[in-house]
CSV table of C-alpha atoms in Angstrom, one decimal:
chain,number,residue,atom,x,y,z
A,1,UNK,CA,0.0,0.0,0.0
A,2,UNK,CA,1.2,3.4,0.1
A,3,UNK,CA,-0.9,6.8,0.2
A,4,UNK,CA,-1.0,10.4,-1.2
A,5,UNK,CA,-0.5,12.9,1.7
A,6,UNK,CA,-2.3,16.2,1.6
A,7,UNK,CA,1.1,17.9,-0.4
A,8,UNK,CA,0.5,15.6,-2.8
A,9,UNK,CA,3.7,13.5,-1.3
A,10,UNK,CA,3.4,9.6,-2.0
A,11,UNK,CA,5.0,7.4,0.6
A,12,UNK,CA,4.8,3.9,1.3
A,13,UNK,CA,2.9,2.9,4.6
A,14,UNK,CA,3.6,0.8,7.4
A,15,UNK,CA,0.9,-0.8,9.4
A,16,UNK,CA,1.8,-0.8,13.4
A,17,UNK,CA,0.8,-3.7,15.0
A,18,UNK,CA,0.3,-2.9,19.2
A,19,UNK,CA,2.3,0.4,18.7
A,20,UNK,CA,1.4,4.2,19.2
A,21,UNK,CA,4.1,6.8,17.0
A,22,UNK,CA,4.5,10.1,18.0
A,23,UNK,CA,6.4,12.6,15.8
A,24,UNK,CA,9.6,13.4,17.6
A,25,UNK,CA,10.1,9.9,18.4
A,26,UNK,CA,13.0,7.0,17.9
A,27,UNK,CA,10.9,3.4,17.3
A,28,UNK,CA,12.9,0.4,17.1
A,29,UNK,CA,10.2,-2.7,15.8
A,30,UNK,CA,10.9,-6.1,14.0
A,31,UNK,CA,9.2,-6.5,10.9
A,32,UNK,CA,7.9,-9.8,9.5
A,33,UNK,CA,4.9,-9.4,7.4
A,34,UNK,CA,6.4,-9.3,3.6
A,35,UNK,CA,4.2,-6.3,2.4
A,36,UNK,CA,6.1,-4.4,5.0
A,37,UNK,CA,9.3,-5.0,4.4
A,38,UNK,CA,8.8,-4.2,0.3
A,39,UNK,CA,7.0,-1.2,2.2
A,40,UNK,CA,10.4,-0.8,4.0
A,41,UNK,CA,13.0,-1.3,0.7
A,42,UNK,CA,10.5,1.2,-1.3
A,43,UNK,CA,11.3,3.6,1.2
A,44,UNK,CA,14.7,3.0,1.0
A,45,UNK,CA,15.4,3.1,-2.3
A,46,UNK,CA,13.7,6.7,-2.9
A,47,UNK,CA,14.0,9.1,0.2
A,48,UNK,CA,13.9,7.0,3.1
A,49,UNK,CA,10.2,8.7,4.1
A,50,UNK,CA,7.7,6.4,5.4
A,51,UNK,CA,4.1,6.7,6.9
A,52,UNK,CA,3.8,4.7,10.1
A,53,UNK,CA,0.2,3.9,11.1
A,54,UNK,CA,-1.5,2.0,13.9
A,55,UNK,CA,-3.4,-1.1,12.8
A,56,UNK,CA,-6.7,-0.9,14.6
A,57,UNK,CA,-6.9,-4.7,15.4
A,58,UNK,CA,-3.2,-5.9,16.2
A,59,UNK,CA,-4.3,-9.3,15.4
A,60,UNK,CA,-5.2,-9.1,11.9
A,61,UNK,CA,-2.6,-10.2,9.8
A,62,UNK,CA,-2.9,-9.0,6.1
A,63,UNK,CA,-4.9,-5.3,7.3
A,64,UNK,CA,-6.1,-3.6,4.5
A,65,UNK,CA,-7.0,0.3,4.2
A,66,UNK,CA,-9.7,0.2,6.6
A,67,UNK,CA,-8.0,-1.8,9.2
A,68,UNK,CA,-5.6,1.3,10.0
A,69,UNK,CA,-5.7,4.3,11.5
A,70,UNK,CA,-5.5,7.5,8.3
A,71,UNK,CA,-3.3,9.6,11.4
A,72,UNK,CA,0.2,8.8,11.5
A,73,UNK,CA,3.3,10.1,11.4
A,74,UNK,CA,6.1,10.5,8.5
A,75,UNK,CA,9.5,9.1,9.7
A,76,UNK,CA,12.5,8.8,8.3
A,77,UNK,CA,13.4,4.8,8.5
A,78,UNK,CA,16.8,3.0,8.8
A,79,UNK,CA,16.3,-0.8,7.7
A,80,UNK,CA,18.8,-3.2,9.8
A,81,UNK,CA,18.8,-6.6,9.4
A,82,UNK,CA,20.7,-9.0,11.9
A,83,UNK,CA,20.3,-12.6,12.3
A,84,UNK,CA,18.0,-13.1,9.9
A,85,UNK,CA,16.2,-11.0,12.0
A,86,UNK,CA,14.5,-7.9,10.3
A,87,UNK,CA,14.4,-4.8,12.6
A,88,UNK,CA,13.8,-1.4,11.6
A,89,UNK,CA,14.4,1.9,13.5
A,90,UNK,CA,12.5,5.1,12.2
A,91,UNK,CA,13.7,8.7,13.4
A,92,UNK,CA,10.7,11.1,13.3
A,93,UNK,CA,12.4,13.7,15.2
A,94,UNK,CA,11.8,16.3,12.1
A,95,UNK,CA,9.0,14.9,10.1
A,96,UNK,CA,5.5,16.0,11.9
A,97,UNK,CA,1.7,13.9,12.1
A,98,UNK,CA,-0.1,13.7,8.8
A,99,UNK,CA,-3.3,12.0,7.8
A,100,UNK,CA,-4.4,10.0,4.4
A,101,UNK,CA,-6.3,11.9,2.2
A,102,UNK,CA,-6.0,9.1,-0.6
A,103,UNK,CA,-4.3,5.5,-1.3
A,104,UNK,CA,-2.9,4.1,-4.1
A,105,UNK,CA,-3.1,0.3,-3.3
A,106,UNK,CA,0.3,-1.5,-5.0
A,107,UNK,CA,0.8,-4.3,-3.3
């Protein structure tokens, strides 16, 4: 998935499962689910800008537009993996809230 912001910026989203962001934040998460980690290369290859979201229901497994929350914030990811292990950290220390005004579904 990813959506047009209101400045006509398209980013790639990120569904949250459990997890509240805040702009002005440092998240560390895993990532598993493979729509998010394509969610997570998208990002960055182009400008490293990604919307993080809460999923409404942390136990749904595929969520789809509805199952999200349209606030979020923009923040600005850095994609680690270790172990086999996929873990993510997004900065949003400079990027403020935003909310969906569209979606373009991709994936």
């Amino acid at each position: 998935m990813s959506y047009t912001l209101i400045n006509e910026v398209t980013l790639p989203v990120l569904p949250l499962r459990g997890i509240v962001v805040f702009p002005k934040m440092m998240l560390h998460f895993d990532v598993g689910r493979k729509k998010s980690i394509r969610a997570i290369n998208q990002a960055m290859n182009n400008n490293q800008l990604i919307f993080l979201s809460t999923q409404k229901d942390a136990m749904k497994s595929d969520p789809c537009v509805k199952d999200i929350f349209e606030i979020g914030v923009v923040g600005k990811g850095s994609y680690i993996i270790l172990n086999s292990h996929k873990s993510c950290i997004a900065d949003t220390s400079e990027i403020a809230k935003r909310k969906i005004y569209s979606h373009n579904k991709r994936y």
